[in-house]
Coordinates of C-alpha atoms and ligand atoms in Angstrom, one line a residue:
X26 CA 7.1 -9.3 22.7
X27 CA 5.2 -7.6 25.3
X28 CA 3.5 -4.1 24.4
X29 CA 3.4 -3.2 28.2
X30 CA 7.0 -3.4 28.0
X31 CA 7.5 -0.9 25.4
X32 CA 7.4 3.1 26.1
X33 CA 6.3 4.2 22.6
X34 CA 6.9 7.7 23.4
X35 CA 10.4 7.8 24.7
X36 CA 11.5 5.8 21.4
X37 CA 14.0 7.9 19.3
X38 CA 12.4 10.4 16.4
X39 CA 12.6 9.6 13.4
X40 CA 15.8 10.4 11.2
X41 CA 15.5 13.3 10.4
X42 CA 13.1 14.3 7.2
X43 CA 15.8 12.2 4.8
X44 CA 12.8 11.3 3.1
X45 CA 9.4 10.6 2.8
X46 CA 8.8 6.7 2.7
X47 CA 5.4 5.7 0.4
X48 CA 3.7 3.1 1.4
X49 CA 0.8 1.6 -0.6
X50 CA -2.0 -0.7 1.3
X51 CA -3.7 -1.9 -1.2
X52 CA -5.3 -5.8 -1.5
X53 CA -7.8 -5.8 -4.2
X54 CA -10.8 -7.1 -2.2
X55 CA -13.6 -4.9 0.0
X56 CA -13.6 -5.7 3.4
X57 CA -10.0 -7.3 4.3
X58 CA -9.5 -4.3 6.2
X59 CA -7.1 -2.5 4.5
X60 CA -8.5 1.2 6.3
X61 CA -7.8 -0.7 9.6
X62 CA -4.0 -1.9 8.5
X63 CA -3.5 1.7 7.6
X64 CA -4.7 3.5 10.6
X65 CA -3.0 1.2 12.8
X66 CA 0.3 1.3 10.5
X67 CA 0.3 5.0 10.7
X68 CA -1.0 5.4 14.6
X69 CA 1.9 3.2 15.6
X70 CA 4.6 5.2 13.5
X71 CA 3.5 8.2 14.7
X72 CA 3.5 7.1 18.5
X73 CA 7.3 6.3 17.4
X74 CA 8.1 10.0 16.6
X75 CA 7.1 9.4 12.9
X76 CA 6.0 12.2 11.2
X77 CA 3.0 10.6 9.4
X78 CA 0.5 11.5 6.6
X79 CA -2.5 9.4 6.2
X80 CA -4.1 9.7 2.7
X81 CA -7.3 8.1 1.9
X82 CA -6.7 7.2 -1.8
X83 CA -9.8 5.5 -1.5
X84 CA -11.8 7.9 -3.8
X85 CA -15.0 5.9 -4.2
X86 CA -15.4 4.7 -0.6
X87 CA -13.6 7.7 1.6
X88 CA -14.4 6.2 5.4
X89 CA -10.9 6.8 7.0
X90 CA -12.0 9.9 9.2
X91 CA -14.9 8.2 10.7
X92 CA -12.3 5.5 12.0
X93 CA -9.8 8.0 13.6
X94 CA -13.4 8.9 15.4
X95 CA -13.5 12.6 13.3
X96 CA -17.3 12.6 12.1
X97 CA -17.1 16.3 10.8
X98 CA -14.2 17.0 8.0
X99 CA -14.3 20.4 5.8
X100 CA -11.6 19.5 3.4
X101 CA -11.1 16.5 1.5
X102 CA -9.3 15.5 -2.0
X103 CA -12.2 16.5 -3.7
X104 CA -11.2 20.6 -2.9
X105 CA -7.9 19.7 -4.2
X106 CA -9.3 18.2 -7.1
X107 CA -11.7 20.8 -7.6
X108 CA -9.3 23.3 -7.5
X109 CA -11.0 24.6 -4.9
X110 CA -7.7 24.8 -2.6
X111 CA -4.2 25.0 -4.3
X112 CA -2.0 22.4 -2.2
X113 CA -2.3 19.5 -0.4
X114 CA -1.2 21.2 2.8
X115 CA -4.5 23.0 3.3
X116 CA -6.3 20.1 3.5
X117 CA -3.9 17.9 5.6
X118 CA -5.5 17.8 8.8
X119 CA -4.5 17.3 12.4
X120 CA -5.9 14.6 13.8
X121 CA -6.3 13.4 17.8
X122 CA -2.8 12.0 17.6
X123 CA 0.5 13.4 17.6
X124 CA 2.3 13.1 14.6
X125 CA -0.1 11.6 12.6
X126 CA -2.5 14.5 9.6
X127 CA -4.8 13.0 7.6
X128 CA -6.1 13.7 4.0
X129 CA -9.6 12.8 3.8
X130 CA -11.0 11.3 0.5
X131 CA -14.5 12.2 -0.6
X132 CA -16.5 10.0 -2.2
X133 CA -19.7 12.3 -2.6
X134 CA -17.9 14.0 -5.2
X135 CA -19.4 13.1 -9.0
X136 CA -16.7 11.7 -10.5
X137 CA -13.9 11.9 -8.1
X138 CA -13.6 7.7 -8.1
X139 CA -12.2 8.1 -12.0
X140 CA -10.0 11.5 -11.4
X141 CA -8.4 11.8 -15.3
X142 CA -5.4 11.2 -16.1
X143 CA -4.2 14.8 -15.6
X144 CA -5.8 15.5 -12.0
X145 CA -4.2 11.7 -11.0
X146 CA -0.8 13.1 -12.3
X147 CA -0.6 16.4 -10.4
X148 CA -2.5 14.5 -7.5
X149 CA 1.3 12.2 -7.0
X150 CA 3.2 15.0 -7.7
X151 CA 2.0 16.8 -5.2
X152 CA 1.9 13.7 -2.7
X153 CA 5.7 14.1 -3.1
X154 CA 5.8 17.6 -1.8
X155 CA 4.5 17.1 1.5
X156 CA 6.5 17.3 4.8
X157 CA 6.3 13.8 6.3
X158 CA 8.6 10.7 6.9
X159 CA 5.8 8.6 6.6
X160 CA 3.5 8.8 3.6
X161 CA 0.5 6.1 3.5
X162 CA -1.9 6.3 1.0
X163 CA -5.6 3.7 2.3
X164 CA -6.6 2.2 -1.5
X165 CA -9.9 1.3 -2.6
X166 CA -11.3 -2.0 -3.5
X167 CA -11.3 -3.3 -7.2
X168 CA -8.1 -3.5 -9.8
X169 CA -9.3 -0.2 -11.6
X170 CA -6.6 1.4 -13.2
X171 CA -6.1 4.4 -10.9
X172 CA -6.5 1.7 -7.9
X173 CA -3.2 0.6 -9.4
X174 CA -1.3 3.2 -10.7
X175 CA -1.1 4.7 -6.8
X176 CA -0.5 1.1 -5.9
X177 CA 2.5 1.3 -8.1
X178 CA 3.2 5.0 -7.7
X179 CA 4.3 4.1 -3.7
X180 CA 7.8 2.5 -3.6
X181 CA 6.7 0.0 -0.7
X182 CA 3.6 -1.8 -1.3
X183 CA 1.3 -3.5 0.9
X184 CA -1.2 -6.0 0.1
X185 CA -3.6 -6.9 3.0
X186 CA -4.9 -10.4 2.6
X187 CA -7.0 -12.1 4.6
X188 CA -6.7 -16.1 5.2
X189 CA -9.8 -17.6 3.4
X190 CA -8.7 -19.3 0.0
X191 CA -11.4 -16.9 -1.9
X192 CA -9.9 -13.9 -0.4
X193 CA -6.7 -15.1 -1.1
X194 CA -7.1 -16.1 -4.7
X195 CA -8.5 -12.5 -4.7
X196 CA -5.5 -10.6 -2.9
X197 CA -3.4 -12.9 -5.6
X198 CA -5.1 -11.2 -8.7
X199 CA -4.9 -8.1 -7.4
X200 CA -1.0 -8.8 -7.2
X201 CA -0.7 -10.4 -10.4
X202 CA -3.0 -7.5 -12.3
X203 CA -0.4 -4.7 -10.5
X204 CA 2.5 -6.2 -11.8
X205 CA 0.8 -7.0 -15.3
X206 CA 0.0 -3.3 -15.3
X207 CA 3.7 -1.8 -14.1
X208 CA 4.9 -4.0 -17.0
X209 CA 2.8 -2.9 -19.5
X210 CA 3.1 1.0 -18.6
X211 CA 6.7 0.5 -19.4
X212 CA 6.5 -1.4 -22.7
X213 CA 2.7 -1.8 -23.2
X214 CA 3.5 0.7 -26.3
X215 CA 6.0 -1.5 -27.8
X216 CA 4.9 -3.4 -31.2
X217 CA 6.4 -6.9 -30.8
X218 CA 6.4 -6.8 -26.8
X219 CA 2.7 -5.8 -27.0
X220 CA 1.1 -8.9 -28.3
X221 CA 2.9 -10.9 -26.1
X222 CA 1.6 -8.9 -23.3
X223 CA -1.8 -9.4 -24.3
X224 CA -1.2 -13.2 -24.7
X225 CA -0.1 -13.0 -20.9
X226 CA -3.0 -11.1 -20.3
X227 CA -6.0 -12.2 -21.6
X228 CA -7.7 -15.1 -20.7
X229 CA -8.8 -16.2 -23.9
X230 CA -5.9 -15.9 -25.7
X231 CA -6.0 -19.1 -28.3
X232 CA -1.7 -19.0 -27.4
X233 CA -1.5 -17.7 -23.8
X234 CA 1.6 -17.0 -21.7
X235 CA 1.0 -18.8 -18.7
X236 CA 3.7 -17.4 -16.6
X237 CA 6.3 -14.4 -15.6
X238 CA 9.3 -16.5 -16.7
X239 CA 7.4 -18.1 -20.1
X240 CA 7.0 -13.9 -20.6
X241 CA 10.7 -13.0 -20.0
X242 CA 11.7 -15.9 -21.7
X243 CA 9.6 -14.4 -24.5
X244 CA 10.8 -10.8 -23.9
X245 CA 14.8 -11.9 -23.9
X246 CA 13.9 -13.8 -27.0
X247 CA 13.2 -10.2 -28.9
X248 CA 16.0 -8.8 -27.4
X249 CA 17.9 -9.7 -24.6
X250 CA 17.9 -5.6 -23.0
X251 CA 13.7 -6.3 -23.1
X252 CA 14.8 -9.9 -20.5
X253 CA 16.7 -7.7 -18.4
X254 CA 14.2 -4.4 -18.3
X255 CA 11.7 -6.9 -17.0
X256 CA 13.7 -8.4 -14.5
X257 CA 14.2 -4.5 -13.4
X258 CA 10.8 -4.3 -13.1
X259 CA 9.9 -7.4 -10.8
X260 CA 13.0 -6.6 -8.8
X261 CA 11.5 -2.9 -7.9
X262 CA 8.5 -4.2 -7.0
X263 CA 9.1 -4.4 -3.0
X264 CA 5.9 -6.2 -1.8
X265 CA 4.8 -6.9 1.7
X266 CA 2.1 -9.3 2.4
X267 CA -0.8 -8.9 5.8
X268 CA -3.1 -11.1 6.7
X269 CA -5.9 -9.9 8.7
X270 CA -8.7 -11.3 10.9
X271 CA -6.4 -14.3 11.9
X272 CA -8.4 -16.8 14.1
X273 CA -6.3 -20.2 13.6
X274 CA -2.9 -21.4 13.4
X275 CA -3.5 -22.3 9.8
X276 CA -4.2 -19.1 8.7
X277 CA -1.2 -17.9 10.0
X278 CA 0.4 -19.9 7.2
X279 CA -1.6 -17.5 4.7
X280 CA 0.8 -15.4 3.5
X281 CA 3.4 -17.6 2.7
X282 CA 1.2 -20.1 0.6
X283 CA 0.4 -17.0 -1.6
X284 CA 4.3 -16.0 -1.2
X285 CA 5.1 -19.1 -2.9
X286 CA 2.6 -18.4 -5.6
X287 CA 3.4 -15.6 -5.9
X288 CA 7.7 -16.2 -6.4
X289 CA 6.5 -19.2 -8.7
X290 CA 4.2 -17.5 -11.4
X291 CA 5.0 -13.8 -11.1
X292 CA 8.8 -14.1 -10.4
X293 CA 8.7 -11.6 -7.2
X294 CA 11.6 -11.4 -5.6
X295 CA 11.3 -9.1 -2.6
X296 CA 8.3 -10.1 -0.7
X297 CA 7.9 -9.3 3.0
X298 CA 5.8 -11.1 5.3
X299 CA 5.2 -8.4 7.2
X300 CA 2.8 -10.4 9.9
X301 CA -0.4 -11.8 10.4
X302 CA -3.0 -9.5 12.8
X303 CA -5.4 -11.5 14.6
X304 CA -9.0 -11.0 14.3
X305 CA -9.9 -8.7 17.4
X306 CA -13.2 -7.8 18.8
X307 CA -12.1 -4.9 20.0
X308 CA -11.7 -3.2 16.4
X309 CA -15.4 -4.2 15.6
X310 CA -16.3 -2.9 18.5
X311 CA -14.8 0.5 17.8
X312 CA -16.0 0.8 14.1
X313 CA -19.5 0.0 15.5
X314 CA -19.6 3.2 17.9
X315 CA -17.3 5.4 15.8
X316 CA -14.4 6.1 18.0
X317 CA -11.0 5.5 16.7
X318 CA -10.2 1.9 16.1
X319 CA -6.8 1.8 17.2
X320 CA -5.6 -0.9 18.7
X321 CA -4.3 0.4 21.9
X322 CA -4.9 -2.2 24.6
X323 CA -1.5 -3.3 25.6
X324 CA -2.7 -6.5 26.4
X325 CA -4.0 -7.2 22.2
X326 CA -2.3 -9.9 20.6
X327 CA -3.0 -7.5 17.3
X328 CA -1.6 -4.6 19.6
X329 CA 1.8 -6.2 19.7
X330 CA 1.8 -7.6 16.2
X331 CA 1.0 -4.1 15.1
X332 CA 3.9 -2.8 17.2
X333 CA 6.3 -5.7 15.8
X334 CA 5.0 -5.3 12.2
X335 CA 5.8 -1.3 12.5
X336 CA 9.2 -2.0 13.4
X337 CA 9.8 -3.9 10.2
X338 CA 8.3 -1.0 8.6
X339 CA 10.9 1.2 9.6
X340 CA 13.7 -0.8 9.2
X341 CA 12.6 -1.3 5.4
X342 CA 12.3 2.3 5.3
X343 CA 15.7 3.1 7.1
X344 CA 17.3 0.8 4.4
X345 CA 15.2 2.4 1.5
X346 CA 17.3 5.5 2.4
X347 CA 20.4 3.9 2.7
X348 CA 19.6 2.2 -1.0
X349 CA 19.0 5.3 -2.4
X350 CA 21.9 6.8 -1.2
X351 CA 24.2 4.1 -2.6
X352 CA 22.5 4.2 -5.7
X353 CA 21.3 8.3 -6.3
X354 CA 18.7 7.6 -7.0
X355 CA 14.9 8.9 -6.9
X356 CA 12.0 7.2 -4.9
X357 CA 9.3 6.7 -5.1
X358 CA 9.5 7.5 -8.9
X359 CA 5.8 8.6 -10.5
X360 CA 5.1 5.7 -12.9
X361 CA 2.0 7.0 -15.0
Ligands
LIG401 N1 -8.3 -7.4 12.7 C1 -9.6 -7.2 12.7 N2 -10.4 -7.8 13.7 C2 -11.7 -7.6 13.7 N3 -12.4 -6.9 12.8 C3 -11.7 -6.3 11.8 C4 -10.3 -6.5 11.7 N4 -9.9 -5.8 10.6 C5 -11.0 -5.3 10.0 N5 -12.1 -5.6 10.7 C6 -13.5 -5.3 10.4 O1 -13.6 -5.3 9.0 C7 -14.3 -4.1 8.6 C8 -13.7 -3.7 7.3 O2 -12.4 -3.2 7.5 P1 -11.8 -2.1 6.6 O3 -12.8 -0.9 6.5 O4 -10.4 -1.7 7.1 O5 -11.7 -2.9 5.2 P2 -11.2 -2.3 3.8 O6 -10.4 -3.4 3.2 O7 -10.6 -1.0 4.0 O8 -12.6 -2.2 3.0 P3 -13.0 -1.3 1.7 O9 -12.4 -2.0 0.6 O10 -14.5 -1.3 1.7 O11 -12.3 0.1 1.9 C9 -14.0 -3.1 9.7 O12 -15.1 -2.2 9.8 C10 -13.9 -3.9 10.9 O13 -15.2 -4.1 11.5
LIG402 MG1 -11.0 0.9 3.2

């Protein structure tokens, strides 16, 4: 696909404000770029006709102003937080593009990496009162609970990998630990399913539970509704795999080395390769002076995988809506 064939700007708008789509990038490890994926994600929606809201959820490390190029902000999460402002909308902010506001994370703020549980709660529900069709919430590094909980909390949920086998053994445990934690939110509490939790869990468990299916099989085996709850589980759990920073053809094969890991010892079902963005000098370049690292040129291999990996994006979104309509049901649905 050429870029230089495509007229972003006379492509239809988006249906209109059915519903706000959450998407998660998430990934576990520093550095894979998962601020970049986001941006881009969100600049190229919005050059749809998306209405887009970019959050940075990333409360310890807030950097996603300074790559839209903004070096000044005067409201962040932290005034939300703080109280010091009653609704998101006053600190969604317009940013150089059309379409696309962006809540700013603070990460000066004492405290604001480990919101409690309260402030985390009204944080999502209010998340789900904004005005967008597009909501993308920029995650931290790490597999800290609240890292999690808005990994979980967002109905679509991307993991950014990139193709070393460190990173990916990473981006895998960051997979495995969100999947381990939506499954013992729902029946962490319960006193027979518990334990075998924890012998899935911990590492030096003297009788562990090597896999997803030894743990259903284990579940089922206390009562068959416990089998199918968790198959409920790891069939919501709509994952879409990136790789980043691409330079060979055999890291193109990333994602679907960890894919198969993934269906084999978490059970995954729905897993999206969403595509592979090439390494790209050009987004270096731009994070180095501080203007907005989009990725603009027409002629950027990552340019047009960008613009093919958004169209994916919308279709999965467009048949979220038709989903819910068949089924009446709720997304994204808070899970804390
Ligand atoms: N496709 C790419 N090509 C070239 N450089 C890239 C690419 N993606 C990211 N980078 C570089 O990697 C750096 C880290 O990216 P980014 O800030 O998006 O990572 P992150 O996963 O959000 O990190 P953190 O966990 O610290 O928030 C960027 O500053 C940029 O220099
Ligand atoms: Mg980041």
């Amino acid at each position: 696909m050429n870029v230089l064939q495509l007229n972003p700007e006379s492509q239809q708008p988006a249906d209109n404000q059915l519903k706000t789509r959450f998407w998660a990038v998430g990934g576990g490890k520093g550095g894979v770029g998962k601020s970049i994926v986001s941006l881009n994600l969100a600049y190229w929606l919005a050059k749809l006709g998306h209405q887009v809201i970019l959050v940075d959820a990333d409360l310890g490390g807030a950097n996603l102003h300074t790559l839209l190029g903004i070096k000044f902000v005067n409201h962040t999460l932290a005034d939300y937080l703080n109280r010091k402002v009653d609704s998101l909308d006053k600190i969604t902010i317009d940013t150089p593009v059309n379409g696309l506001q962006l809540i700013c994370g603070a990460s000066d703020i004492v405290g604001l990496a480990n919101p409690k549980y309260t402030q985390k709660m009204k944080l999502m529900r209010a998340l789900q009162d904004l005005q967008a069709d597009h909501l993308i919430l920029d995650l931290g590094a790490g597999t800290d609970y609240n890292t999690l909980d808005f990994f979980l909390y967002c109905h679509h949920k991307i993991a950014v990998l990139t193709p070393q086998p460190t990173a990916l053994q990473n981006g895998y445990g960051f997979i495995k630990s969100a999947i381990y934690r939506a499954i013992s939110k729902a029946f962490g509490r319960n006193t027979r399913l518990g334990p075998l939790l924890k012998r899935a869990t911990d590492q030096n468990s003297s009788e562990p539970i090597a896999s997803m299916e030894e743990l259903a099989a284990a579940f089922a085996a206390v009562a068959p509704e416990y089998g199918e709850k968790l198959q409920e589980i790891l069939a919501g759990f709509h994952l879409y795999l990136i790789t980043n920073m691409v330079k060979t053809g055999r890291d193109r094969k990333a994602a679907e080395i960890i894919q198969t890991v993934i269906k084999k010892y978490l059970q995954l079902p729905n897993i999206t390769l969403l595509g592979n963005i090439p390494y790209d000098q050009q987004i270096e370049e731009c994070v180095a002076r501080m203007t907005p690292a989009f990725l603009t040129n027409a002629k950027s291999q990552s340019a047009m995988e960008f613009y093919s990996l958004v169209n994916t994006v919308i279709r999965e979104g467009h048949n979220e809506i038709t989903a819910a309509a068949e089924n009446q049901t709720t997304i994204p649905a808070a899970t804390t």
